[in-house]
């Protein structure tokens, strides 16, 4: 019996020891890194007994080239803390100050589940700066008028700017030597939010907070603490090259013409800067399939790629004025079955203007016979195979990229394709394994317009401190490698002009625009079918304008469409018209 009591006693002592150790582990030893999940118990404890209103999360912001904010605004907001429903307070004065019924405020407080109430334009309460002053003049505990940083409901450039996500594990992985300053640390996961994440990280947030007990009642009376970010340098602003007005117009035009998959890229030619970039479908945080920025994705270019073949043909003196091509034939040299596809005998210039596949398949074969790598060589000279986006050393980043998700272009799937007449023919018209990004095609057009000078594309010009001083400037970069000559650029420009000027050119619809356009159309088979068994195509138009003194390069892509009239021309036309009207104004 005594033995059994001893065993029970030892067991109880051991059990108590384990419990005491566990309590010490939670309360003293592993307060900031508990269990395999690395839980910060102190922070979780603070979360449980703290209620707060984030006025400004302290994360850096994006502005356009004229310092206009993109995708965020500061809304006049009334904050009502929930403990007000348990106290007598001058609700009549507040109602009179903001012209809202007393019973409406009371109803809102009754309906809250111990969470602060935020009333602003998005909630149907039209408040202005004078209202905020009137609210704060009352000095009612638990009632505040603030200007709250808020994402705009009609976000623009959403794919370009990207998204953030609350992810403490990823935050610690990226910044192991930094101290977490937020209860819910965010990281950029797409677009510029991802590229500039380290610069955008908050030093601290501006917030209102108070401490509560288990029932949501104030622990220290009705005092609410205001914590403001007093750092004069942070948060920073990323100044993009985007023109906010033209970005909005681009997105409206794409929606109007029902471009459901695809988008456009508009570049300023002089500095190779992105003025507008829009991708469809619209970004939906709840649907990962919409995250991809199509303008940075490599895809079949179709006849737009004939520009590369034309450049190589010009430089190798392959094109003689008297040479013609039988464009009644298809890409494989067989007579076209459909009569409407027969174009008769055409010169090289006419073949380019009317996009004759047979002519460029023939030229491609001859080019490969002269030099096996000539097609990729000229694609590289025009900037289609390298990354087009700005990259370089920025502080401790040896290769910082403004477009981290940009894909490379490709020409051949396998060297054996260069020994196959059919594969060469398909490659020469931008099919088979040819894939390039719309961004790269826009930059190719800008390169031709600049006389052959290749530049990396910028979408961010500067990083600015909070006080407006410059933290970092992204200088213009030339692209490495060989380039086409000014003479070749001039001849390519003449060809691109004929696409629009020729009575039967594939870009003749642009003849009525107020400025002269040089460009190239493209229709690429994707090799896939829709639900009805119809072939799907990518429709392109890429060009620059005004042709005499080029200012802009523009690419429009309408992806996965069945055959028929392309919407790309409509979008291109209206975008040029819009830019011209804006410049005239």
Coordinates of C-alpha atoms in Angstrom, one line a residue:
X1 CA 0.0 0.0 0.0
X2 CA 2.8 2.4 1.0
X3 CA 4.6 1.5 -2.2
X4 CA 1.5 2.3 -4.3
X5 CA 1.2 5.7 -2.6
X6 CA 4.8 6.4 -3.3
X7 CA 4.3 5.6 -7.0
X8 CA 1.2 7.8 -7.2
X9 CA 3.1 10.6 -5.4
X10 CA 6.1 10.3 -7.8
X11 CA 3.7 10.3 -10.7
X12 CA 1.9 13.4 -9.4
X13 CA 5.2 15.2 -8.8
X14 CA 6.4 14.3 -12.4
X15 CA 3.0 15.5 -13.8
X16 CA 3.2 18.7 -11.9
X17 CA 6.8 19.2 -13.2
X18 CA 5.7 18.7 -16.7
X19 CA 2.8 21.2 -16.3
X20 CA 5.1 23.7 -14.6
X21 CA 7.7 23.3 -17.4
X22 CA 4.9 23.7 -20.0
X23 CA 3.7 26.9 -18.3
X24 CA 7.3 28.2 -18.1
X25 CA 7.7 27.4 -21.8
X26 CA 4.6 29.4 -22.7
X27 CA 5.1 32.3 -20.3
X28 CA 8.9 32.6 -20.2
X29 CA 11.0 30.5 -22.5
X30 CA 9.3 30.5 -25.9
X31 CA 7.1 33.6 -25.8
X32 CA 8.1 34.7 -29.3
X33 CA 8.6 31.4 -31.0
X34 CA 6.3 28.7 -29.7
X35 CA 5.9 25.2 -31.2
X36 CA 6.8 24.0 -34.7
X37 CA 4.5 26.7 -36.1
X38 CA 6.8 29.4 -34.6
X39 CA 3.9 31.2 -33.0
X40 CA 4.6 34.5 -31.3
X41 CA 2.5 34.1 -28.1
X42 CA 3.1 37.7 -27.0
X43 CA 1.9 39.1 -30.2
X44 CA -1.2 36.8 -30.2
X45 CA -1.9 37.9 -26.7
X46 CA -1.8 41.5 -27.7
X47 CA -4.1 40.7 -30.6
X48 CA -6.6 39.2 -28.2
X49 CA -6.9 42.2 -25.9
X50 CA -6.4 45.0 -28.5
X51 CA -8.8 46.5 -30.9
X52 CA -7.4 48.9 -33.4
X53 CA -8.3 51.0 -36.5
X54 CA -5.5 51.2 -39.0
X55 CA -5.5 54.7 -40.5
X56 CA -2.5 54.1 -42.7
X57 CA -0.7 50.8 -42.8
X58 CA 2.6 52.5 -43.5
X59 CA 3.3 50.5 -46.7
X60 CA 4.7 52.6 -49.5
X61 CA 2.5 53.7 -52.3
X62 CA 2.5 54.1 -56.1
X63 CA 2.1 57.3 -58.0
X64 CA 1.9 58.1 -61.7
X65 CA 4.4 60.3 -63.7
X66 CA 2.6 63.4 -62.4
X67 CA 2.6 62.3 -58.8
X68 CA -1.1 61.4 -58.8
X69 CA -1.8 58.4 -56.5
X70 CA -2.7 55.1 -58.1
X71 CA -5.3 52.8 -56.6
X72 CA -5.6 54.5 -53.3
X73 CA -7.2 57.6 -51.7
X74 CA -7.6 59.1 -48.3
X75 CA -11.3 59.0 -47.4
X76 CA -12.8 61.3 -44.7
X77 CA -13.9 58.7 -42.1
X78 CA -15.9 58.8 -38.8
X79 CA -14.7 56.2 -36.3
X80 CA -17.0 55.0 -33.5
X81 CA -15.5 52.6 -30.9
X82 CA -18.0 50.0 -29.7
X83 CA -17.7 50.8 -26.0
X84 CA -19.8 53.9 -26.7
X85 CA -23.0 51.8 -26.6
X86 CA -22.3 51.1 -22.9
X87 CA -21.8 54.8 -21.9
X88 CA -23.8 58.1 -21.9
X89 CA -22.2 60.4 -24.4
X90 CA -23.3 63.5 -26.4
X91 CA -24.6 61.7 -29.4
X92 CA -26.9 64.6 -30.2
X93 CA -23.9 66.9 -30.8
X94 CA -22.3 64.4 -33.2
X95 CA -25.5 63.9 -35.1
X96 CA -25.9 67.6 -35.5
X97 CA -22.3 68.1 -36.5
X98 CA -22.5 65.7 -39.5
X99 CA -26.2 66.0 -40.3
X100 CA -27.0 62.4 -39.5
X101 CA -30.0 61.2 -37.5
X102 CA -29.3 60.2 -33.9
X103 CA -31.3 56.9 -34.2
X104 CA -29.2 55.9 -37.2
X105 CA -26.0 56.2 -35.2
X106 CA -27.6 54.3 -32.3
X107 CA -28.6 51.5 -34.6
X108 CA -25.1 51.2 -36.0
X109 CA -23.6 50.9 -32.5
X110 CA -26.2 48.3 -31.4
X111 CA -25.3 46.2 -34.5
X112 CA -21.6 46.1 -33.9
X113 CA -20.0 43.0 -32.4
X114 CA -17.3 44.8 -30.4
X115 CA -15.6 46.0 -33.6
X116 CA -14.9 49.7 -34.3
X117 CA -17.4 51.2 -36.8
X118 CA -16.0 53.1 -39.8
X119 CA -18.3 55.4 -41.7
X120 CA -17.3 57.0 -44.9
X121 CA -18.2 57.5 -48.6
X122 CA -17.9 53.7 -49.2
X123 CA -20.5 53.1 -46.5
X124 CA -22.9 55.7 -47.8
X125 CA -21.8 58.5 -45.5
X126 CA -20.7 61.6 -47.5
X127 CA -18.1 63.3 -45.2
X128 CA -15.7 66.1 -46.1
X129 CA -12.8 67.9 -44.5
X130 CA -15.1 70.3 -42.7
X131 CA -17.0 67.3 -41.2
X132 CA -13.8 65.8 -39.9
X133 CA -12.8 69.1 -38.2
X134 CA -16.3 69.4 -36.7
X135 CA -16.1 65.8 -35.3
X136 CA -12.7 66.3 -33.7
X137 CA -13.7 69.7 -32.3
X138 CA -16.3 67.9 -30.1
X139 CA -13.5 65.9 -28.3
X140 CA -15.8 63.0 -27.5
X141 CA -13.9 59.9 -26.2
X142 CA -14.2 57.0 -28.7
X143 CA -15.3 59.3 -31.6
X144 CA -12.7 60.3 -34.2
X145 CA -12.7 62.0 -37.6
X146 CA -9.7 60.8 -39.6
X147 CA -8.5 60.5 -43.2
X148 CA -8.1 56.8 -43.8
X149 CA -5.9 55.3 -46.5
X150 CA -8.3 53.3 -48.6
X151 CA -7.9 51.3 -51.8
X152 CA -10.0 52.7 -54.6
X153 CA -13.0 50.5 -55.6
X154 CA -12.2 51.1 -59.3
X155 CA -8.6 50.0 -59.3
X156 CA -6.5 50.8 -62.4
X157 CA -3.3 49.1 -63.6
X158 CA -4.1 46.2 -61.2
X159 CA -2.0 43.6 -62.9
X160 CA 0.9 46.0 -63.2
X161 CA 0.8 47.2 -59.6
X162 CA 0.0 43.8 -58.3
X163 CA -1.2 42.5 -54.9
X164 CA -0.1 42.0 -51.3
X165 CA -0.9 39.1 -49.0
X166 CA -0.8 38.7 -45.2
X167 CA 1.9 36.0 -44.7
X168 CA 4.1 36.1 -41.7
X169 CA 6.0 33.0 -42.7
X170 CA 6.9 34.4 -46.1
X171 CA 7.8 37.7 -44.5
X172 CA 10.3 36.1 -42.1
X173 CA 11.8 34.1 -45.0
X174 CA 12.4 37.3 -47.0
X175 CA 13.5 39.5 -44.1
X176 CA 15.1 37.3 -41.5
X177 CA 17.1 40.2 -39.9
X178 CA 14.2 42.6 -39.6
X179 CA 11.8 43.1 -36.8
X180 CA 8.1 42.7 -37.5
X181 CA 6.3 46.1 -36.9
X182 CA 2.8 45.0 -37.8
X183 CA 0.4 42.6 -36.3
X184 CA -0.3 41.2 -39.8
X185 CA 2.8 41.6 -41.9
X186 CA 2.2 41.8 -45.7
X187 CA 4.4 40.9 -48.6
X188 CA 4.0 41.7 -52.3
X189 CA 3.1 38.6 -54.3
X190 CA 2.6 40.0 -57.8
X191 CA 3.5 42.9 -60.0
X192 CA 5.3 46.0 -58.7
X193 CA 4.2 45.1 -55.2
X194 CA 6.4 42.0 -55.5
X195 CA 9.3 43.7 -57.3
X196 CA 9.5 46.7 -54.8
X197 CA 8.4 44.8 -51.7
X198 CA 11.5 45.6 -49.6
X199 CA 11.2 49.3 -50.3
X200 CA 7.5 49.3 -49.6
X201 CA 7.7 47.6 -46.2
X202 CA 6.3 49.8 -43.4
X203 CA 8.4 51.3 -40.7
X204 CA 5.2 51.7 -38.6
X205 CA 1.5 52.2 -39.1
X206 CA -0.7 55.1 -38.0
X207 CA -3.6 53.7 -35.9
X208 CA -6.1 54.2 -33.2
X209 CA -6.2 51.4 -30.5
X210 CA -7.6 50.5 -27.1
X211 CA -7.3 47.5 -24.9
X212 CA -10.3 45.3 -24.0
X213 CA -11.2 42.5 -21.6
X214 CA -12.7 39.1 -22.6
X215 CA -16.1 40.8 -23.0
X216 CA -14.9 43.6 -25.2
X217 CA -15.0 46.2 -22.4
X218 CA -12.3 48.8 -22.2
X219 CA -9.5 47.8 -19.7
X220 CA -8.3 51.4 -19.1
X221 CA -11.4 53.5 -19.3
X222 CA -12.5 55.0 -22.5
X223 CA -9.1 56.4 -23.5
X224 CA -8.1 55.6 -27.1
X225 CA -4.5 55.8 -28.0
X226 CA -3.4 57.4 -31.3
X227 CA -0.1 56.1 -32.7
X228 CA 1.3 58.0 -35.7
X229 CA 4.2 57.3 -37.9
X230 CA 6.5 60.3 -37.3
X231 CA 9.3 59.1 -39.6
X232 CA 10.0 62.0 -42.1
X233 CA 11.4 59.6 -44.8
X234 CA 9.0 56.6 -44.7
X235 CA 6.7 55.4 -46.2
X236 CA 8.2 55.9 -49.6
X237 CA 6.5 56.5 -52.9
X238 CA 7.3 54.6 -56.1
X239 CA 6.9 57.0 -59.0
X240 CA 5.9 55.1 -62.0
X241 CA 6.0 56.2 -65.7
X242 CA 2.2 55.6 -66.0
X243 CA -0.1 58.3 -67.3
X244 CA -3.1 57.8 -65.0
X245 CA -5.6 59.3 -67.5
X246 CA -4.3 57.2 -70.4
X247 CA -4.2 54.1 -68.2
X248 CA -7.9 54.6 -67.3
X249 CA -8.8 55.2 -71.0
X250 CA -6.9 52.0 -72.0
X251 CA -8.9 49.9 -69.6
X252 CA -12.2 51.5 -70.6
X253 CA -11.5 50.9 -74.3
X254 CA -10.5 47.2 -73.7
X255 CA -13.8 46.7 -71.8
X256 CA -15.9 48.5 -74.3
X257 CA -14.6 46.3 -77.2
X258 CA -15.0 43.1 -75.1
X259 CA -11.3 42.1 -75.0
X260 CA -11.8 39.3 -72.5
X261 CA -8.3 37.9 -72.7
X262 CA -5.3 39.9 -73.9
X263 CA -4.6 43.6 -73.4
X264 CA -2.4 46.4 -74.6
X265 CA 1.0 48.1 -74.0
X266 CA 1.7 51.8 -74.7
X267 CA 5.3 53.0 -74.6
X268 CA 6.9 56.4 -74.7
X269 CA 9.4 55.8 -77.5
X270 CA 12.0 58.4 -76.5
X271 CA 12.8 56.8 -73.1
X272 CA 11.1 53.4 -73.6
X273 CA 8.8 54.0 -70.7
X274 CA 5.5 52.3 -70.1
X275 CA 2.7 55.0 -70.4
X276 CA -0.1 52.4 -70.0
X277 CA -0.3 48.6 -69.6
X278 CA -3.5 46.7 -69.2
X279 CA -4.2 43.0 -69.1
X280 CA -7.4 41.0 -69.3
X281 CA -9.2 39.3 -67.6
X282 CA -9.4 41.7 -64.8
X283 CA -7.5 40.8 -61.7
X284 CA -9.6 39.0 -59.1
X285 CA -7.9 38.3 -55.8
X286 CA -10.2 35.2 -55.3
X287 CA -9.2 33.7 -58.7
X288 CA -5.5 32.8 -59.2
X289 CA -6.2 32.2 -62.9
X290 CA -6.5 36.0 -63.3
X291 CA -3.2 36.8 -61.6
X292 CA -1.1 36.6 -64.8
X293 CA -0.2 39.8 -66.6
X294 CA -0.7 38.7 -70.2
X295 CA 1.5 41.6 -71.5
X296 CA 4.5 39.9 -69.9
X297 CA 3.7 36.4 -71.1
X298 CA 5.2 34.8 -74.2
X299 CA 2.7 33.9 -76.9
X300 CA 2.4 33.2 -80.6
X301 CA 2.9 36.5 -82.6
X302 CA 1.8 35.3 -86.0
X303 CA 2.6 37.7 -88.8
X304 CA 3.9 40.4 -86.5
X305 CA 7.1 38.2 -86.6
X306 CA 7.5 38.9 -90.3
X307 CA 9.1 42.1 -89.3
X308 CA 12.1 40.0 -88.1
X309 CA 12.3 38.1 -91.4
X310 CA 12.0 41.4 -93.3
X311 CA 14.9 42.9 -91.4
X312 CA 17.1 39.9 -92.1
X313 CA 16.1 39.9 -95.8
X314 CA 17.0 43.6 -96.1
X315 CA 20.4 43.2 -94.5
X316 CA 21.3 40.2 -96.7
X317 CA 20.3 42.1 -99.9
X318 CA 17.9 39.3 -100.7
X319 CA 15.2 41.6 -101.9
X320 CA 15.4 42.9 -105.4
X321 CA 12.9 45.4 -106.8
X322 CA 11.9 43.1 -109.6
X323 CA 11.4 40.1 -107.4
X324 CA 7.8 38.9 -107.0
X325 CA 6.0 36.1 -105.1
X326 CA 3.0 34.0 -106.1
X327 CA 0.7 34.7 -103.2
X328 CA -2.0 32.4 -104.6
X329 CA 0.0 29.8 -102.7
X330 CA -0.1 29.0 -99.0
X331 CA 2.7 28.8 -96.5
X332 CA 3.8 25.3 -97.8
X333 CA 3.8 26.4 -101.5
X334 CA 0.4 24.8 -102.3
X335 CA -2.4 26.6 -104.1
X336 CA -4.8 28.2 -101.6
X337 CA -8.0 26.2 -101.5
X338 CA -10.1 29.3 -100.5
X339 CA -10.2 31.8 -103.3
X340 CA -10.5 34.8 -101.0
X341 CA -7.1 34.0 -99.6
X342 CA -5.4 34.1 -103.0
X343 CA -3.6 37.5 -103.4
X344 CA -2.0 37.0 -106.8
X345 CA 1.6 38.0 -107.7
X346 CA 3.0 40.5 -105.2
X347 CA 6.3 42.4 -104.7
X348 CA 8.1 42.1 -101.4
X349 CA 6.6 45.4 -100.1
X350 CA 3.1 44.3 -101.2
X351 CA 3.7 40.9 -99.6
X352 CA 4.5 42.6 -96.3
X353 CA 1.5 45.0 -96.5
X354 CA -1.0 42.2 -97.3
X355 CA 0.8 39.7 -95.1
X356 CA 1.5 37.0 -97.7
X357 CA 2.6 33.8 -95.9
X358 CA 4.1 32.2 -99.0
X359 CA 6.5 35.1 -99.6
X360 CA 7.9 35.0 -96.0
X361 CA 8.0 31.2 -95.9
X362 CA 10.1 31.3 -99.0
X363 CA 12.4 34.1 -97.7
X364 CA 12.8 32.2 -94.4
X365 CA 14.0 29.1 -96.2
X366 CA 16.5 31.1 -98.2
X367 CA 17.8 32.8 -95.0
X368 CA 18.3 29.5 -93.2
X369 CA 20.3 28.2 -96.2
X370 CA 22.6 31.2 -95.9
X371 CA 23.0 31.0 -92.1
X372 CA 21.4 28.6 -89.8
X373 CA 20.9 31.0 -86.8
X374 CA 20.0 34.1 -88.8
X375 CA 16.4 34.2 -87.7
X376 CA 17.2 34.2 -83.9
X377 CA 20.1 36.6 -84.6
X378 CA 17.7 39.2 -86.0
X379 CA 15.1 38.5 -83.4
X380 CA 17.8 39.3 -80.8
X381 CA 18.8 42.5 -82.7
X382 CA 15.2 43.7 -82.5
X383 CA 15.1 42.8 -78.7
X384 CA 12.6 40.0 -78.9
X385 CA 14.6 37.3 -77.1
X386 CA 16.2 39.1 -74.2
X387 CA 14.2 40.4 -71.3
X388 CA 12.8 43.8 -72.3
X389 CA 12.2 45.1 -68.8
X390 CA 14.7 47.3 -66.8
X391 CA 17.2 45.4 -64.7
X392 CA 20.4 46.3 -63.0
X393 CA 22.2 46.9 -59.7
X394 CA 20.1 48.6 -57.0
X395 CA 21.7 48.8 -53.6
X396 CA 22.3 45.2 -52.5
X397 CA 20.4 43.8 -55.5
X398 CA 22.9 42.8 -58.2
X399 CA 20.1 42.2 -60.7
X400 CA 17.0 44.1 -59.7
X401 CA 14.1 43.6 -62.1
X402 CA 11.2 46.0 -62.5
X403 CA 9.2 43.1 -64.2
X404 CA 10.2 40.0 -62.2
X405 CA 7.6 37.8 -63.9
X406 CA 8.5 38.7 -67.5
X407 CA 9.0 35.7 -69.8
X408 CA 11.7 35.3 -72.4
X409 CA 10.9 34.9 -76.1
X410 CA 11.7 31.7 -78.0
X411 CA 12.2 30.8 -81.7
X412 CA 13.0 27.2 -82.1
X413 CA 11.8 24.2 -80.2
X414 CA 14.7 22.0 -81.4
X415 CA 17.6 22.5 -83.8
X416 CA 16.2 19.7 -85.9
X417 CA 13.4 22.1 -86.9
X418 CA 16.0 24.0 -89.0
X419 CA 16.2 21.0 -91.3
X420 CA 12.5 20.7 -91.8
X421 CA 11.0 22.8 -94.6
X422 CA 7.6 22.9 -93.0
X423 CA 9.0 23.9 -89.6
X424 CA 11.0 26.7 -91.2
X425 CA 8.0 27.9 -93.1
X426 CA 5.8 28.0 -89.9
X427 CA 8.6 29.7 -87.9
X428 CA 9.0 32.4 -90.6
X429 CA 5.4 33.5 -90.1
X430 CA 5.5 33.5 -86.3
X431 CA 4.1 30.1 -85.6
X432 CA 5.5 26.6 -84.6
X433 CA 7.6 27.5 -81.5
X434 CA 7.9 31.2 -81.9
X435 CA 6.7 33.0 -78.8
X436 CA 7.3 36.6 -77.7
X437 CA 5.7 38.9 -75.2
X438 CA 3.6 41.9 -76.1
X439 CA 6.0 44.0 -74.1
X440 CA 8.9 42.8 -76.3
X441 CA 6.9 43.5 -79.5
X442 CA 6.1 47.0 -78.3
X443 CA 9.8 47.6 -77.6
X444 CA 10.7 46.2 -81.0
X445 CA 8.4 48.8 -82.6
X446 CA 10.0 51.5 -80.4
X447 CA 13.5 50.2 -81.4
X448 CA 12.6 50.6 -85.2
X449 CA 11.2 54.0 -84.5
X450 CA 14.4 55.1 -82.8
X451 CA 16.5 54.1 -85.7
X452 CA 17.6 50.7 -84.3
X453 CA 18.6 51.8 -80.8
X454 CA 17.6 49.2 -78.2
X455 CA 16.5 50.3 -74.8
X456 CA 15.3 48.4 -71.7
X457 CA 11.7 49.3 -70.8
X458 CA 11.1 51.2 -67.6
X459 CA 7.8 51.4 -65.6
X460 CA 9.3 53.0 -62.5
X461 CA 11.3 56.2 -62.8
X462 CA 12.1 57.0 -59.1
X463 CA 11.7 56.0 -55.5
X464 CA 10.8 59.0 -53.4
X465 CA 11.1 59.6 -49.7
X466 CA 8.0 60.7 -47.8
X467 CA 9.3 64.3 -47.8
X468 CA 9.5 64.3 -51.6
X469 CA 13.3 63.9 -51.9
X470 CA 14.7 61.3 -54.3
X471 CA 15.9 58.1 -52.8
X472 CA 16.8 56.4 -56.1
X473 CA 16.5 57.2 -59.8
X474 CA 16.3 54.4 -62.4
X475 CA 18.6 55.6 -65.3
X476 CA 17.8 54.7 -68.8
X477 CA 19.5 51.5 -69.9
X478 CA 20.5 50.4 -73.4
X479 CA 19.9 46.7 -74.2
X480 CA 23.1 44.7 -74.7
X481 CA 24.0 43.0 -78.0
X482 CA 23.9 43.8 -81.6
X483 CA 21.3 46.0 -83.2
X484 CA 19.9 46.8 -86.6
X485 CA 21.3 49.8 -88.5
X486 CA 19.5 53.1 -89.0
X487 CA 19.2 52.3 -92.7
X488 CA 17.5 49.0 -92.0
X489 CA 15.2 50.7 -89.5
X490 CA 14.3 53.2 -92.2
X491 CA 13.4 50.5 -94.7
X492 CA 11.4 48.6 -92.0
X493 CA 9.5 51.8 -91.3
X494 CA 8.6 52.1 -95.0
X495 CA 7.3 48.6 -94.9
X496 CA 5.2 49.2 -91.8
X497 CA 3.8 52.4 -93.3
X498 CA 2.7 50.4 -96.4
X499 CA 0.7 48.1 -94.1
X500 CA -1.6 51.1 -93.4
X501 CA -1.2 53.1 -96.7
X502 CA -1.7 50.3 -99.2
X503 CA -5.4 50.0 -100.4
X504 CA -5.4 46.4 -99.4
X505 CA -3.0 46.6 -96.5
X506 CA -4.0 44.8 -93.3
X507 CA -3.9 48.1 -91.4
X508 CA -5.8 50.3 -93.9
X509 CA -8.4 51.0 -91.3
X510 CA -6.0 53.4 -89.7
X511 CA -5.8 55.7 -92.8
X512 CA -8.5 57.9 -91.3
X513 CA -6.7 58.6 -88.0
X514 CA -5.6 62.1 -87.3
X515 CA -1.9 60.9 -87.3
X516 CA 0.0 58.6 -89.6
X517 CA 0.5 55.1 -88.2
X518 CA 3.2 52.5 -89.1
X519 CA 2.5 49.0 -87.9
X520 CA 1.9 45.3 -88.5
X521 CA -1.0 43.0 -87.9
X522 CA -0.8 39.4 -86.9
X523 CA -3.1 36.3 -86.6
X524 CA -1.6 33.3 -84.9
X525 CA -3.1 29.8 -84.6
X526 CA -2.8 28.6 -81.0
X527 CA -3.3 24.9 -81.8
X528 CA -6.3 24.7 -79.4
X529 CA -10.0 24.5 -79.9
X530 CA -12.9 26.2 -78.1
X531 CA -15.8 24.2 -76.6
X532 CA -17.6 24.2 -80.0
X533 CA -14.5 22.6 -81.7
X534 CA -13.5 25.9 -83.5
X535 CA -9.8 26.9 -83.8
X536 CA -8.6 29.6 -81.6
X537 CA -6.3 32.5 -82.7
X538 CA -4.3 35.3 -81.2
X539 CA -5.1 38.6 -83.0
X540 CA -2.4 41.4 -82.9
X541 CA -1.7 44.9 -84.1
X542 CA 1.6 46.5 -83.3
X543 CA 2.9 49.8 -84.4
X544 CA 4.1 53.4 -83.7
X545 CA 2.9 56.9 -84.3
X546 CA 3.0 59.7 -85.5
X547 CA 5.1 58.0 -88.1
X548 CA 7.0 61.1 -89.1
X549 CA 8.1 62.0 -85.6
X550 CA 7.4 58.8 -83.5
X551 CA 6.2 59.4 -80.0
X552 CA 4.3 56.3 -79.0
X553 CA 4.6 52.5 -79.7
X554 CA 1.4 50.6 -79.1
X555 CA 0.6 46.8 -79.1
X556 CA -2.9 45.4 -78.8
X557 CA -3.6 41.6 -78.4
X558 CA -6.9 39.8 -78.4
X559 CA -6.3 36.2 -77.3
X560 CA -8.0 33.0 -78.1
X561 CA -10.6 34.2 -80.6
X562 CA -12.3 32.3 -83.3
X563 CA -11.7 33.5 -86.9
X564 CA -13.5 36.7 -87.8
X565 CA -13.0 40.4 -87.6
X566 CA -10.4 41.3 -85.0
X567 CA -11.2 43.7 -82.2
X568 CA -7.5 44.7 -82.0
X569 CA -7.9 47.2 -84.8
X570 CA -10.8 48.9 -83.0
X571 CA -8.9 49.1 -79.8
X572 CA -5.7 50.4 -81.5
X573 CA -7.7 53.0 -83.5
X574 CA -9.6 54.3 -80.5
X575 CA -6.5 54.4 -78.3
X576 CA -4.6 56.5 -80.9
X577 CA -7.5 58.8 -81.3
X578 CA -7.7 59.2 -77.5
X579 CA -4.0 60.0 -77.2
X580 CA -4.3 62.5 -80.1
X581 CA -7.3 64.2 -78.5
X582 CA -5.6 64.4 -75.1
X583 CA -2.4 66.0 -76.7
X584 CA -4.5 68.5 -78.6
X585 CA -6.3 69.5 -75.4

